[in-house]
């Protein structure tokens, strides 16, 4: 290629690919040295040429216009539209960001295509847009700036007037359609004597094609990856491409499948960053990179008034700030404490105080505290210019120790460079002449990082390229798979701009104007695809959920392959599949025996878990694993339930049924109010998760709920004397020490004891009380192990303290007074009398305790719903077991 020639491309990705292709061609030709090709994007070349013209004086402008960045243009349109809608009664209901995006597109069409909209064709939305456009242009004149479309017109005008030193030859590569401004550029170049040519990115001969219909979109993804695996197995040097018009939707799914098939080791944290031999043309938002997410969260840490506990939890476990290695364990423990003690929202001041409190209790968090205090010392309360904020935010992150102690890898280094560009973009907001608060600066920086696409450079030469259908390859590949060839996807549906008359758009054949335009465009793209590989497989889906789909009309001349295809399997499916004959099966359901005198905490919950699933009891109670608390706004259900228990305990202390029966309304309300007040005061002294306002609302709820419950008990009329409330007692069951915590024990007039356990949630399933494995053993344990003489026990009941659903649910001696076949609950029909039921309970509970003592820890349960409150469910690996069972069932068929 001549040294005085340039190749222009529509995207930086294509430019890099063409440079790489030319270099590979030179290497294959045996050359050791060659002139590196000059390949640039059209925008880059125009900017560089105009800059040279300004420096050399060929452009005679004292103050050339400033080009608005895409982000600045969006903000300026939002400003104009927002001001316009202030007087509209429904202005707050409009999506200003969406309107701005539509206005930018409409403005570009009017200018680039030189369109005129007659007044008689202007509907209300068009007239509103024309008003916005005039206001926008006025703001641009005030700022001395031009939006991108007008700036390109200005650049082309300068080139037409002789600005810049032009090369002898310019080749255009990868442009599927020529927009008016690009055609204008070509005409200018020809007039100035430049040889204009096309850089061929496609082959002269069309590909051999097949059309495959698969069940759904997931099957298409799996088939494409399996096809790539097979192609590379047959020819490791093959160059492949996977193309789809829905790349943004299936990107993650394809990436996961490619990793599972080609890089299964990447599932390990230490191997997650290994180089891949595939790459995606579509990057991801910069804000989604873990390093950048941490940086943005850290800036919010010191600039917002109220911190969200969920965000702080993520930050504490992030490796990208402060002493992330040396204080990692302490930070994890601090996170667990924070979930228990702090509310969902709190201030930075309260957060710092809590760190200091935990330090006094032994957690070593010196670096964390020092970094936060250093960041607090940087002034951030004033309104500053965007440039000043870019510098200030950078200083805040440095004070917080971002990006952490460990050495960052290549991928993170590239993300860090992209972050610096984002800060530069923030500084460019100065052109809008705005002063920003700290929260506004961070908000804009978040938007910039969300809109900025991050695409890390591929370390290996990609064997598989995954592209959107609008993006071209730099050279033909050996084979290509094109997905999603259904009629509702390809050609793409028309999407005319809502701010311009549709007739004007159709007449000018604007992009997305109507179905005819889309059909012509899709046909052009498909012709390019047909010359982009030697072999092409087009695929479409038969179904989308319950909807039946049809192939694209562009598939009608392509032969259909009616054959069973191999589908790629996920890593879990591969590992659960057969072929493990070399592995030895080990029945490892037994844990170590519970030694004599060994303490196993958990109380009746331990035996409940053992009965429901032995592995649950082992992991949660013997090994001490438990789920971290999930923060809630105010009080969670467990805390609300505990408060109900506390109020009832306070009320019944030193009182009996006769006291409740004989109370006047005023005396009752005073006693209830005092019980609620004492309970909430004790709760507030232990925890700060609820504000004073929340506790005040909770007080009203408790008075209403507990008051209604006590009224129900009074109307029920069953006389009793309180024996104890919230009583604790240790008992030994087959060598296992169990601490009983009984909500209420009362004695009936006949001398029998009844045990009451309050419930504020769902009704417990008492059906298992008649079975060998009692999965609700709490009350049966009370009945059989609390009293010295079981004959004293007269009944066990759940007190359902629920609005409009007050009831006692359980069983007692009275249930056996009815005929056997008429007894309720139904399980009592299987026992002759109350003592036999007590005997059954004792035997069943001792059997579970013996099982626990002997170390039984198998994953075994009768119904998965019984594991609703299991905190160690991930350790049971239920999805993997289900997958293995399904694979086993398939193998037997």
Coordinates of N, CA and C in Angstrom, one line a residue, residues 168-318:
X168 N -3.0 11.2 -1.6 CA -3.2 10.9 -3.0 C -4.4 10.0 -3.2
X169 N -4.6 9.1 -2.2 CA -5.6 8.0 -2.4 C -6.3 7.8 -1.0
X170 N -7.6 7.7 -1.1 CA -8.4 7.3 0.1 C -9.3 6.2 -0.3
X171 N -9.3 5.1 0.5 CA -10.1 4.0 0.3 C -11.1 3.9 1.4
X172 N -12.4 3.7 1.1 CA -13.4 3.5 2.1 C -13.7 2.1 2.3
X173 N -13.7 1.6 3.5 CA -13.9 0.2 3.8 C -15.0 0.0 4.9
X174 N -15.9 -0.9 4.6 CA -16.9 -1.3 5.6 C -18.2 -0.4 5.7
X175 N -18.4 0.5 4.7 CA -19.6 1.3 4.7 C -20.7 0.6 3.9
X176 N -21.7 0.1 4.6 CA -22.8 -0.6 3.9 C -23.7 0.4 3.1
X177 N -23.9 1.6 3.7 CA -24.7 2.6 3.0 C -24.0 3.9 3.1
X178 N -24.1 4.7 2.1 CA -23.5 6.0 2.1 C -24.5 7.1 2.5
X179 N -24.3 7.7 3.6 CA -25.1 8.8 4.1 C -24.8 10.1 3.3
X180 N -25.7 11.1 3.3 CA -25.5 12.3 2.5 C -24.1 13.0 2.8
X181 N -23.8 13.1 4.0 CA -22.5 13.8 4.4 C -21.3 13.0 3.9
X182 N -21.4 11.6 3.9 CA -20.3 10.8 3.4 C -20.2 10.9 1.9
X183 N -21.3 11.0 1.2 CA -21.3 11.2 -0.2 C -20.7 12.6 -0.6
X184 N -21.1 13.6 0.2 CA -20.6 14.9 0.0 C -19.0 14.9 0.2
X185 N -18.5 14.2 1.2 CA -17.1 14.1 1.4 C -16.4 13.4 0.1
X186 N -17.0 12.4 -0.4 CA -16.4 11.7 -1.6 C -16.4 12.7 -2.7
X187 N -17.4 13.5 -2.9 CA -17.5 14.4 -4.0 C -16.4 15.5 -3.9
X188 N -16.2 16.0 -2.6 CA -15.2 17.0 -2.3 C -13.8 16.4 -2.6
X189 N -13.6 15.2 -2.2 CA -12.2 14.5 -2.4 C -11.9 14.4 -3.9
X190 N -12.9 14.0 -4.7 CA -12.7 13.9 -6.1 C -12.4 15.2 -6.7
X191 N -13.1 16.3 -6.3 CA -12.8 17.6 -6.9 C -11.4 18.1 -6.5
X192 N -10.9 17.6 -5.4 CA -9.6 18.0 -5.0 C -8.5 17.1 -5.5
X193 N -8.9 16.2 -6.4 CA -7.9 15.4 -7.0 C -7.5 14.1 -6.3
X194 N -8.2 13.7 -5.2 CA -7.9 12.5 -4.5 C -8.5 11.3 -5.2
X195 N -7.7 10.3 -5.3 CA -8.3 9.0 -5.9 C -9.1 8.3 -4.8
X196 N -10.4 8.2 -5.1 CA -11.3 7.6 -4.1 C -11.6 6.2 -4.6
X197 N -11.4 5.2 -3.7 CA -11.6 3.8 -4.0 C -12.3 3.1 -2.9
X198 N -12.6 1.9 -3.1 CA -13.3 1.0 -2.1 C -12.3 0.0 -1.6
X199 N -12.2 -0.2 -0.3 CA -11.3 -1.2 0.3 C -12.2 -2.5 0.4
X200 N -11.8 -3.5 -0.3 CA -12.6 -4.7 -0.3 C -12.5 -5.5 1.0
X201 N -13.6 -5.7 1.7 CA -13.7 -6.5 2.9 C -14.4 -7.8 2.7
X202 N -14.9 -8.0 1.5 CA -15.7 -9.2 1.1 C -15.1 -9.9 0.0
X203 N -15.5 -11.2 -0.2 CA -15.0 -12.0 -1.3 C -15.9 -11.8 -2.6
X204 N -15.3 -12.1 -3.7 CA -16.0 -11.9 -5.0 C -17.1 -13.0 -5.2
X205 N -16.9 -14.2 -4.6 CA -17.8 -15.3 -4.8 C -18.7 -15.4 -3.6
X206 N -20.0 -15.7 -3.8 CA -20.9 -15.9 -2.6 C -20.6 -17.2 -1.9
X207 N -21.1 -17.3 -0.7 CA -20.8 -18.4 0.2 C -21.8 -19.5 -0.1
X208 N -21.4 -20.7 0.3 CA -22.4 -21.9 0.3 C -23.2 -21.7 1.6
X209 N -24.5 -21.7 1.4 CA -25.4 -21.4 2.6 C -26.3 -22.5 2.9
X210 N -26.7 -22.5 4.2 CA -27.7 -23.4 4.7 C -28.6 -22.7 5.7
X211 N -29.8 -23.1 5.8 CA -30.8 -22.5 6.8 C -31.2 -23.6 7.8
X212 N -31.0 -23.4 9.1 CA -31.3 -24.3 10.1 C -32.4 -23.7 11.0
X213 N -33.5 -24.5 11.3 CA -34.5 -24.1 12.2 C -34.3 -24.8 13.5
X214 N -34.3 -24.1 14.6 CA -34.1 -24.6 16.0 C -35.2 -24.3 16.9
X215 N -35.3 -24.9 18.0 CA -36.5 -24.8 18.9 C -36.7 -23.3 19.3
X216 N -35.6 -22.7 19.9 CA -35.8 -21.4 20.4 C -34.5 -20.7 20.4
X217 N -34.4 -19.5 21.0 CA -33.2 -18.7 21.0 C -32.1 -19.3 21.7
X218 N -32.4 -20.0 22.9 CA -31.3 -20.7 23.6 C -30.7 -21.8 22.8
X219 N -31.5 -22.5 22.0 CA -31.0 -23.6 21.2 C -30.1 -23.0 20.1
X220 N -30.5 -21.8 19.6 CA -29.6 -21.2 18.6 C -28.3 -20.9 19.1
X221 N -28.2 -20.3 20.3 CA -26.9 -20.0 20.9 C -26.1 -21.3 21.2
X222 N -26.7 -22.3 21.7 CA -26.0 -23.5 22.0 C -25.5 -24.2 20.7
X223 N -26.4 -24.1 19.6 CA -26.0 -24.7 18.4 C -24.8 -24.0 17.7
X224 N -24.8 -22.6 17.8 CA -23.8 -21.8 17.3 C -22.4 -22.1 17.9
X225 N -22.4 -22.2 19.2 CA -21.2 -22.5 20.0 C -20.7 -23.9 19.7
X226 N -21.6 -24.9 19.6 CA -21.2 -26.3 19.3 C -20.7 -26.3 17.9
X227 N -21.3 -25.6 17.0 CA -20.7 -25.5 15.6 C -19.3 -24.9 15.6
X228 N -19.1 -23.9 16.3 CA -17.7 -23.3 16.4 C -16.7 -24.3 17.0
X229 N -17.1 -25.1 18.0 CA -16.3 -26.1 18.6 C -15.9 -27.2 17.5
X230 N -16.9 -27.6 16.8 CA -16.7 -28.6 15.8 C -15.8 -28.1 14.6
X231 N -16.0 -26.8 14.2 CA -15.2 -26.3 13.1 C -13.7 -26.2 13.5
X232 N -13.5 -25.8 14.8 CA -12.1 -25.6 15.2 C -11.4 -27.0 15.5
X233 N -12.3 -28.0 15.9 CA -11.7 -29.3 16.1 C -11.3 -29.9 14.7
X234 N -12.0 -29.6 13.6 CA -11.6 -30.1 12.3 C -10.5 -29.2 11.7
X235 N -10.4 -28.0 12.0 CA -9.4 -27.1 11.5 C -9.0 -26.1 12.5
X236 N -8.0 -26.3 13.4 CA -7.6 -25.4 14.4 C -7.2 -24.0 13.9
X237 N -6.9 -23.9 12.7 CA -6.5 -22.6 12.1 C -7.6 -21.8 11.5
X238 N -8.8 -22.3 11.6 CA -10.0 -21.7 11.0 C -10.3 -20.4 11.6
X239 N -10.8 -19.5 10.7 CA -11.3 -18.2 11.2 C -12.9 -18.2 11.1
X240 N -13.5 -18.0 12.2 CA -15.0 -18.1 12.3 C -15.6 -16.8 12.7
X241 N -16.9 -16.7 12.5 CA -17.7 -15.5 13.0 C -19.1 -16.0 13.3
X242 N -19.6 -15.4 14.4 CA -21.0 -15.6 14.8 C -21.6 -14.2 14.7
X243 N -22.7 -14.1 14.0 CA -23.4 -12.8 13.7 C -24.8 -12.9 14.2
X244 N -25.3 -11.8 14.8 CA -26.7 -11.8 15.2 C -27.2 -10.3 15.3
X245 N -28.4 -10.1 14.9 CA -29.0 -8.7 15.1 C -29.4 -8.4 16.5
X246 N -29.3 -9.4 17.4 CA -29.6 -9.2 18.8 C -28.4 -9.5 19.7
X247 N -27.3 -8.9 19.3 CA -26.1 -9.2 20.1 C -26.2 -8.8 21.5
X248 N -26.7 -7.6 21.8 CA -26.8 -7.1 23.1 C -27.6 -8.0 24.0
X249 N -28.6 -8.7 23.5 CA -29.5 -9.5 24.3 C -28.8 -10.9 24.6
X250 N -28.0 -11.4 23.7 CA -27.5 -12.7 23.9 C -26.0 -12.7 24.2
X251 N -25.4 -11.5 24.4 CA -24.0 -11.4 24.6 C -23.5 -12.3 25.8
X252 N -24.1 -12.1 26.9 CA -23.7 -12.8 28.1 C -23.9 -14.3 28.0
X253 N -25.0 -14.7 27.4 CA -25.3 -16.1 27.2 C -24.3 -16.7 26.3
X254 N -23.9 -16.1 25.2 CA -22.9 -16.6 24.3 C -21.5 -16.7 25.0
X255 N -21.2 -15.6 25.8 CA -19.9 -15.6 26.5 C -19.8 -16.7 27.5
X256 N -20.9 -17.0 28.2 CA -20.9 -18.1 29.2 C -20.8 -19.4 28.5
X257 N -21.5 -19.6 27.4 CA -21.4 -20.9 26.7 C -20.0 -21.1 26.1
X258 N -19.4 -20.0 25.6 CA -18.0 -20.2 25.0 C -17.0 -20.5 26.1
X259 N -17.2 -19.9 27.2 CA -16.3 -20.2 28.4 C -16.5 -21.6 28.8
X260 N -17.7 -22.0 28.9 CA -18.0 -23.4 29.4 C -17.4 -24.5 28.5
X261 N -17.4 -24.2 27.2 CA -17.0 -25.1 26.2 C -15.5 -25.1 26.0
X262 N -14.9 -23.8 25.8 CA -13.5 -23.7 25.5 C -12.6 -23.4 26.7
X263 N -13.2 -22.8 27.7 CA -12.3 -22.4 28.9 C -13.0 -22.7 30.2
X264 N -13.3 -24.0 30.4 CA -14.0 -24.4 31.7 C -13.2 -24.0 32.9
X265 N -11.9 -23.9 32.8 CA -11.1 -23.5 34.0 C -11.4 -22.0 34.4
X266 N -12.0 -21.2 33.5 CA -12.2 -19.8 33.9 C -13.3 -19.7 35.0
X267 N -13.9 -20.8 35.4 CA -14.9 -20.7 36.5 C -14.1 -20.5 37.8
X268 N -12.8 -20.8 37.8 CA -12.0 -20.6 39.0 C -11.6 -19.1 39.1
X269 N -11.7 -18.5 40.2 CA -11.3 -17.1 40.3 C -9.9 -16.8 39.8
X270 N -9.0 -17.6 40.0 CA -7.6 -17.4 39.6 C -7.4 -17.5 38.1
X271 N -8.4 -18.1 37.4 CA -8.3 -18.3 36.0 C -9.3 -17.4 35.2
X272 N -10.0 -16.6 35.9 CA -11.1 -15.9 35.3 C -10.6 -14.9 34.2
X273 N -9.4 -14.4 34.3 CA -8.9 -13.4 33.4 C -8.0 -14.0 32.3
X274 N -8.0 -15.3 32.1 CA -7.2 -15.9 31.1 C -7.5 -15.4 29.7
X275 N -6.6 -15.2 28.8 CA -6.9 -14.7 27.4 C -7.8 -15.7 26.7
X276 N -8.7 -15.2 25.9 CA -9.6 -16.0 25.1 C -9.2 -15.8 23.6
X277 N -9.6 -16.8 22.8 CA -9.4 -16.7 21.4 C -10.7 -16.3 20.7
X278 N -11.6 -15.7 21.4 CA -12.8 -15.1 20.8 C -13.0 -13.7 21.3
X279 N -13.6 -12.9 20.5 CA -13.9 -11.5 21.0 C -15.2 -11.0 20.5
X280 N -15.8 -10.1 21.2 CA -17.1 -9.5 20.9 C -16.9 -8.1 20.3
X281 N -17.6 -7.8 19.2 CA -17.5 -6.5 18.6 C -18.2 -5.5 19.5
X282 N -19.2 -6.0 20.3 CA -20.0 -5.1 21.2 C -19.4 -5.1 22.6
X283 N -18.9 -4.0 23.0 CA -18.4 -3.9 24.4 C -19.5 -3.8 25.4
X284 N -19.2 -3.5 26.6 CA -20.1 -3.3 27.7 C -19.9 -1.9 28.3
X285 N -21.0 -1.4 28.9 CA -20.8 -0.1 29.5 C -19.6 0.0 30.5
X286 N -18.9 1.0 30.5 CA -17.7 1.1 31.4 C -18.2 1.0 32.8
X287 N -19.4 1.5 33.1 CA -19.8 1.4 34.5 C -20.0 0.0 35.0
X288 N -20.1 -1.0 34.1 CA -20.3 -2.4 34.6 C -19.0 -3.1 34.9
X289 N -17.9 -2.5 34.7 CA -16.6 -3.1 35.1 C -16.4 -2.9 36.6
X290 N -16.0 -4.0 37.2 CA -16.0 -4.1 38.7 C -15.1 -3.0 39.2
X291 N -14.0 -2.7 38.6 CA -13.1 -1.6 39.1 C -13.8 -0.2 39.1
X292 N -14.5 0.0 38.0 CA -15.2 1.3 37.8 C -16.4 1.4 38.7
X293 N -17.1 0.3 38.9 CA -18.3 0.2 39.8 C -17.8 0.6 41.2
X294 N -16.7 0.1 41.6 CA -16.1 0.4 42.9 C -15.8 1.9 43.0
X295 N -15.2 2.4 42.0 CA -14.9 3.8 42.0 C -16.1 4.7 42.1
X296 N -17.1 4.4 41.4 CA -18.4 5.2 41.4 C -19.0 5.1 42.8
X297 N -19.1 3.9 43.3 CA -19.7 3.6 44.7 C -18.9 4.4 45.7
X298 N -17.6 4.4 45.6 CA -16.7 5.2 46.6 C -17.0 6.7 46.5
X299 N -17.2 7.2 45.3 CA -17.6 8.6 45.2 C -18.9 8.9 45.9
X300 N -19.9 8.0 45.7 CA -21.2 8.2 46.3 C -21.0 8.1 47.9
X301 N -20.1 7.3 48.3 CA -19.9 7.1 49.7 C -19.6 8.4 50.4
X302 N -18.9 9.3 49.8 CA -18.5 10.6 50.5 C -19.3 11.8 49.9
X303 N -20.2 11.6 49.0 CA -20.9 12.8 48.4 C -22.4 12.7 48.6
X304 N -23.0 11.6 48.9 CA -24.5 11.6 49.1 C -24.8 11.7 50.6
X305 N -26.0 12.1 50.9 CA -26.4 12.4 52.3 C -26.8 11.1 53.0
X306 N -27.4 10.2 52.3 CA -27.8 8.9 52.9 C -27.2 7.7 52.1
X307 N -26.4 6.9 52.9 CA -25.8 5.7 52.3 C -26.8 4.6 52.3
X308 N -26.7 3.8 51.2 CA -27.5 2.5 51.2 C -26.7 1.4 51.7
X309 N -27.2 0.6 52.7 CA -26.4 -0.4 53.2 C -26.0 -1.5 52.2
X310 N -26.8 -1.7 51.2 CA -26.5 -2.7 50.2 C -25.2 -2.3 49.4
X311 N -25.2 -0.9 49.1 CA -24.0 -0.4 48.4 C -22.7 -0.5 49.2
X312 N -22.9 -0.2 50.5 CA -21.7 -0.2 51.4 C -21.2 -1.7 51.6
X313 N -22.2 -2.6 51.6 CA -21.8 -4.0 51.7 C -20.9 -4.5 50.6
X314 N -21.4 -4.1 49.3 CA -20.6 -4.4 48.1 C -19.2 -3.7 48.2
X315 N -19.1 -2.5 48.7 CA -17.8 -1.8 48.8 C -16.9 -2.5 49.8
X316 N -17.5 -2.9 51.0 CA -16.6 -3.6 52.0 C -16.0 -4.8 51.5
X317 N -16.7 -5.6 50.6 CA -16.1 -6.8 50.0 C -15.4 -6.6 48.7
X318 N -15.2 -5.4 48.3 CA -14.5 -5.1 47.0 C -13.0 -5.0 47.3

